[in-house]
Short mmCIF file of C-alpha atoms in Angstrom, two decimals:
data_model
loop_
_atom_site.label_atom_id
_atom_site.label_comp_id
_atom_site.label_asym_id
_atom_site.label_seq_id
_atom_site.Cartn_x
_atom_site.Cartn_y
_atom_site.Cartn_z
CA UNK A 1 22.37 -12.96 -8.01
CA UNK A 2 19.17 -11.09 -7.59
CA UNK A 3 17.30 -11.38 -4.27
CA UNK A 4 13.62 -11.87 -5.14
CA UNK A 5 11.06 -10.38 -2.77
CA UNK A 6 7.49 -11.50 -3.39
CA UNK A 7 5.01 -8.77 -2.58
CA UNK A 8 1.38 -9.81 -2.11
CA UNK A 9 -1.80 -8.94 -0.31
CA UNK A 10 -5.56 -9.23 -0.71
CA UNK A 11 -7.69 -6.69 -2.55
CA UNK A 12 -7.90 -3.27 -0.96
CA UNK A 13 -4.85 -3.76 1.32
CA UNK A 14 -2.62 -1.19 -0.35
CA UNK A 15 -0.40 -3.50 -2.36
CA UNK A 16 0.04 -1.21 -5.37
CA UNK A 17 0.89 1.72 -3.09
CA UNK A 18 3.50 -0.38 -1.29
CA UNK A 19 4.94 -1.50 -4.62
CA UNK A 20 5.26 2.20 -5.58
CA UNK A 21 7.27 2.83 -2.44
CA UNK A 22 9.82 0.27 -3.53
CA UNK A 23 9.97 1.79 -7.02
CA UNK A 24 10.46 5.23 -5.52
CA UNK A 25 13.68 3.83 -3.95
CA UNK A 26 14.97 2.57 -7.21
CA UNK A 27 13.93 -1.07 -6.74
CA UNK A 28 12.53 -2.73 -9.92
CA UNK A 29 8.97 -4.13 -9.54
CA UNK A 30 7.25 -6.55 -11.79
CA UNK A 31 3.51 -5.89 -11.60
CA UNK A 32 1.57 -9.05 -12.39
CA UNK A 33 -1.79 -7.20 -12.73
CA UNK A 34 -0.31 -4.70 -15.17
CA UNK A 35 1.14 -7.56 -17.12
CA UNK A 36 -2.23 -9.22 -17.37
CA UNK A 37 -3.90 -6.09 -18.59
CA UNK A 38 -1.20 -5.66 -21.26
CA UNK A 39 -1.66 -9.28 -22.35
CA UNK A 40 -5.44 -8.64 -22.55
CA UNK A 41 -4.68 -5.98 -25.18
CA UNK A 42 -2.10 -8.08 -26.96
CA UNK A 43 -1.17 -11.73 -27.42
CA UNK A 44 -3.65 -13.24 -24.89
CA UNK A 45 -6.64 -11.65 -26.60
CA UNK A 46 -7.07 -14.24 -29.41
CA UNK A 47 -6.60 -17.08 -26.98
CA UNK A 48 -9.23 -15.70 -24.62
CA UNK A 49 -11.54 -15.00 -27.52
CA UNK A 50 -11.42 -18.64 -28.41
CA UNK A 51 -12.49 -19.60 -24.90
CA UNK A 52 -14.80 -16.71 -24.03
CA UNK A 53 -15.96 -15.14 -27.37
CA UNK A 54 -18.37 -12.65 -25.74
CA UNK A 55 -15.55 -11.21 -23.67
CA UNK A 56 -13.54 -10.04 -26.68
CA UNK A 57 -15.87 -8.00 -28.80
CA UNK A 58 -13.33 -5.88 -30.74
CA UNK A 59 -10.07 -7.78 -30.67
CA UNK A 60 -9.21 -6.70 -27.07
CA UNK A 61 -10.56 -8.18 -23.86
CA UNK A 62 -13.46 -6.36 -22.32
CA UNK A 63 -12.58 -6.75 -18.65
CA UNK A 64 -16.11 -6.34 -17.20
CA UNK A 65 -17.40 -8.90 -19.62
CA UNK A 66 -14.58 -11.31 -18.84
CA UNK A 67 -15.10 -10.82 -15.13
CA UNK A 68 -18.83 -11.62 -15.44
CA UNK A 69 -17.94 -14.76 -17.43
CA UNK A 70 -15.59 -16.19 -14.76
CA UNK A 71 -16.32 -14.69 -11.37
CA UNK A 72 -17.92 -17.27 -9.13
CA UNK A 73 -17.52 -19.95 -11.79
CA UNK A 74 -14.59 -22.23 -10.83
CA UNK A 75 -14.37 -24.13 -14.17
CA UNK A 76 -14.42 -20.98 -16.19
CA UNK A 77 -11.79 -19.36 -13.94
CA UNK A 78 -9.61 -22.40 -14.30
CA UNK A 79 -9.85 -22.13 -18.09
CA UNK A 80 -8.84 -18.47 -17.95
CA UNK A 81 -5.96 -19.12 -15.62
CA UNK A 82 -4.67 -21.91 -17.83
CA UNK A 83 -4.44 -19.37 -20.63
CA UNK A 84 -3.05 -16.33 -18.80
CA UNK A 85 -0.76 -17.81 -16.10
CA UNK A 86 1.91 -19.24 -18.41
CA UNK A 87 2.09 -15.97 -20.34
CA UNK A 88 2.48 -13.97 -17.13
CA UNK A 89 5.27 -16.34 -15.97
CA UNK A 90 7.06 -15.78 -19.30
CA UNK A 91 6.94 -12.04 -18.72
CA UNK A 92 8.12 -12.42 -15.14
CA UNK A 93 11.04 -14.58 -16.13
CA UNK A 94 12.09 -12.03 -18.75
CA UNK A 95 11.90 -9.29 -16.07
CA UNK A 96 14.17 -11.28 -13.73
CA UNK A 97 16.52 -12.12 -16.51
CA UNK A 98 16.94 -8.36 -17.22
CA UNK A 99 17.48 -7.69 -13.55
CA UNK A 100 20.23 -10.33 -13.33
CA UNK A 101 21.86 -9.00 -16.54
CA UNK A 102 21.97 -5.58 -15.08
CA UNK A 103 23.43 -6.73 -11.83
CA UNK A 104 20.34 -5.69 -9.90
CA UNK A 105 20.67 -6.97 -6.28
CA UNK A 106 16.95 -6.81 -5.39
CA UNK A 107 13.78 -7.20 -7.36
CA UNK A 108 10.19 -7.25 -6.31
CA UNK A 109 7.51 -9.51 -7.78
CA UNK A 110 4.10 -7.88 -7.18
CA UNK A 111 1.69 -10.84 -7.45
CA UNK A 112 -1.83 -10.69 -5.93
CA UNK A 113 -2.28 -14.49 -5.66
CA UNK A 114 1.32 -15.30 -4.90
CA UNK A 115 0.55 -17.55 -1.91
CA UNK A 116 -2.61 -19.00 -3.40
CA UNK A 117 -0.70 -20.31 -6.42
CA UNK A 118 2.48 -21.49 -4.65
CA UNK A 119 4.48 -18.65 -6.04
CA UNK A 120 6.47 -18.09 -2.85
CA UNK A 121 8.67 -21.00 -4.03
CA UNK A 122 10.02 -18.55 -6.68
CA UNK A 123 10.96 -16.02 -4.02
CA UNK A 124 13.72 -15.58 -1.44
CA UNK A 125 11.30 -13.83 0.97
CA UNK A 126 7.60 -12.85 1.04
CA UNK A 127 6.14 -9.45 2.07
CA UNK A 128 2.42 -9.34 2.82
CA UNK A 129 0.65 -5.96 2.65
CA UNK A 130 -2.18 -5.83 5.19
CA UNK A 131 -4.80 -3.67 6.90
CA UNK A 132 -7.76 -4.34 9.27
CA UNK A 133 -10.70 -5.93 7.62
CA UNK A 134 -12.99 -2.92 8.10
CA UNK A 135 -10.41 -0.64 6.36
CA UNK A 136 -10.03 -3.12 3.52
CA UNK A 137 -13.79 -3.35 2.98
CA UNK A 138 -14.34 0.40 3.04
CA UNK A 139 -11.50 0.94 0.50
CA UNK A 140 -12.90 -1.64 -1.91
CA UNK A 141 -16.52 -0.70 -1.71
CA UNK A 142 -15.57 2.87 -2.46
CA UNK A 143 -14.43 1.78 -5.89
CA UNK A 144 -16.73 2.49 -8.89
CA UNK A 145 -18.78 -0.50 -9.84
CA UNK A 146 -17.91 -2.56 -6.74
CA UNK A 147 -20.70 -4.30 -4.80
CA UNK A 148 -20.63 -6.29 -1.56
CA UNK A 149 -21.54 -9.39 -3.50
CA UNK A 150 -18.69 -8.93 -5.97
CA UNK A 151 -16.26 -8.20 -3.16
CA UNK A 152 -17.29 -11.38 -1.34
CA UNK A 153 -16.74 -13.41 -4.61
CA UNK A 154 -13.25 -11.90 -4.98
CA UNK A 155 -12.38 -12.60 -1.34
CA UNK A 156 -13.53 -16.19 -1.72
CA UNK A 157 -10.69 -16.73 -4.17
CA UNK A 158 -8.09 -15.18 -1.89
CA UNK A 159 -6.39 -16.68 1.12
CA UNK A 160 -7.58 -15.07 4.40
CA UNK A 161 -5.37 -12.25 5.49
CA UNK A 162 -4.52 -13.93 8.78
CA UNK A 163 -3.09 -16.96 6.90
CA UNK A 164 -1.12 -14.72 4.61
CA UNK A 165 0.35 -12.79 7.50
CA UNK A 166 1.32 -16.14 9.15
CA UNK A 167 3.31 -17.12 6.06
CA UNK A 168 5.02 -13.79 5.58
CA UNK A 169 8.62 -12.95 6.27
CA UNK A 170 7.67 -9.21 6.36
CA UNK A 171 4.37 -7.32 6.84
CA UNK A 172 3.52 -3.75 5.88
CA UNK A 173 0.49 -2.37 7.56
CA UNK A 174 -0.99 0.37 5.35
CA UNK A 175 -3.81 1.47 7.73
CA UNK A 176 -1.63 4.19 9.22
CA UNK A 177 -1.01 6.01 5.93
CA UNK A 178 1.64 6.24 3.22
CA UNK A 179 4.32 7.88 5.31
CA UNK A 180 4.14 5.14 7.89
CA UNK A 181 4.17 2.51 5.13
CA UNK A 182 7.28 4.14 3.68
CA UNK A 183 9.04 3.85 6.96
CA UNK A 184 8.15 0.16 7.07
CA UNK A 185 9.51 -0.39 3.54
CA UNK A 186 12.73 1.31 4.62
CA UNK A 187 13.09 -1.00 7.57
CA UNK A 188 12.55 -4.03 5.34
CA UNK A 189 15.23 -2.86 2.90
CA UNK A 190 17.57 -2.29 5.79
CA UNK A 191 16.85 -5.80 7.14
CA UNK A 192 17.51 -7.38 3.70
CA UNK A 193 20.71 -5.47 2.98
CA UNK A 194 23.59 -7.96 2.56
CA UNK A 195 21.40 -11.02 2.47
CA UNK A 196 22.24 -13.44 -0.37
CA UNK A 197 19.71 -13.97 -3.06
CA UNK A 198 19.41 -17.00 -5.27
CA UNK A 199 23.03 -17.87 -6.19
CA UNK A 200 24.59 -16.58 -2.98
CA UNK A 201 25.73 -12.97 -3.61
CA UNK A 202 24.38 -10.46 -1.20
CA UNK A 203 22.93 -7.08 -2.25
CA UNK A 204 23.44 -3.64 -0.90
CA UNK A 205 20.56 -1.20 -0.36
CA UNK A 206 21.94 2.03 -1.79
CA UNK A 207 18.48 3.65 -1.80
CA UNK A 208 17.44 3.52 1.90
#
């Protein structure tokens, strides 16, 4: 069976870069954020339009408008999550089913709010991507359209990094650059090689 590694980390920690390091080694990665964006352009759009009409002006979700409609508004965020989370889970389950059918020994679930939503229960191990707070803040505030207030609102929804690190089986520190992060990923793959996933069969890292 496929060993499921949950990959998570707060905004600006380098999670997408780390996911790419796994993909570069031939490990399939399910990107929850990319799935959400695809759903916004597809089957989630009419459902979101019914709940947030102003956020879907032309049949596809306008992400800035949707963000303005829900950020800092717990009830609105809960309505959005009730729409999108089941659809993302369907896509995730289809991804894992394909991995099992292909005999893939390891698969990565890249989920930003994995620990906040109890998603670690779907994984065999959890990897947290981390960096010092000052590095995180500088990275995020360098993004177009980001403000300190918006960043604080996003961070308020995310578990503090220290708590995430405490719950991790593995940690990748991205503050030392991509090459160093790649070495950490290689070490994790070596540590996991041969460990049984769900169902008992071990996997072999042929890409390390």
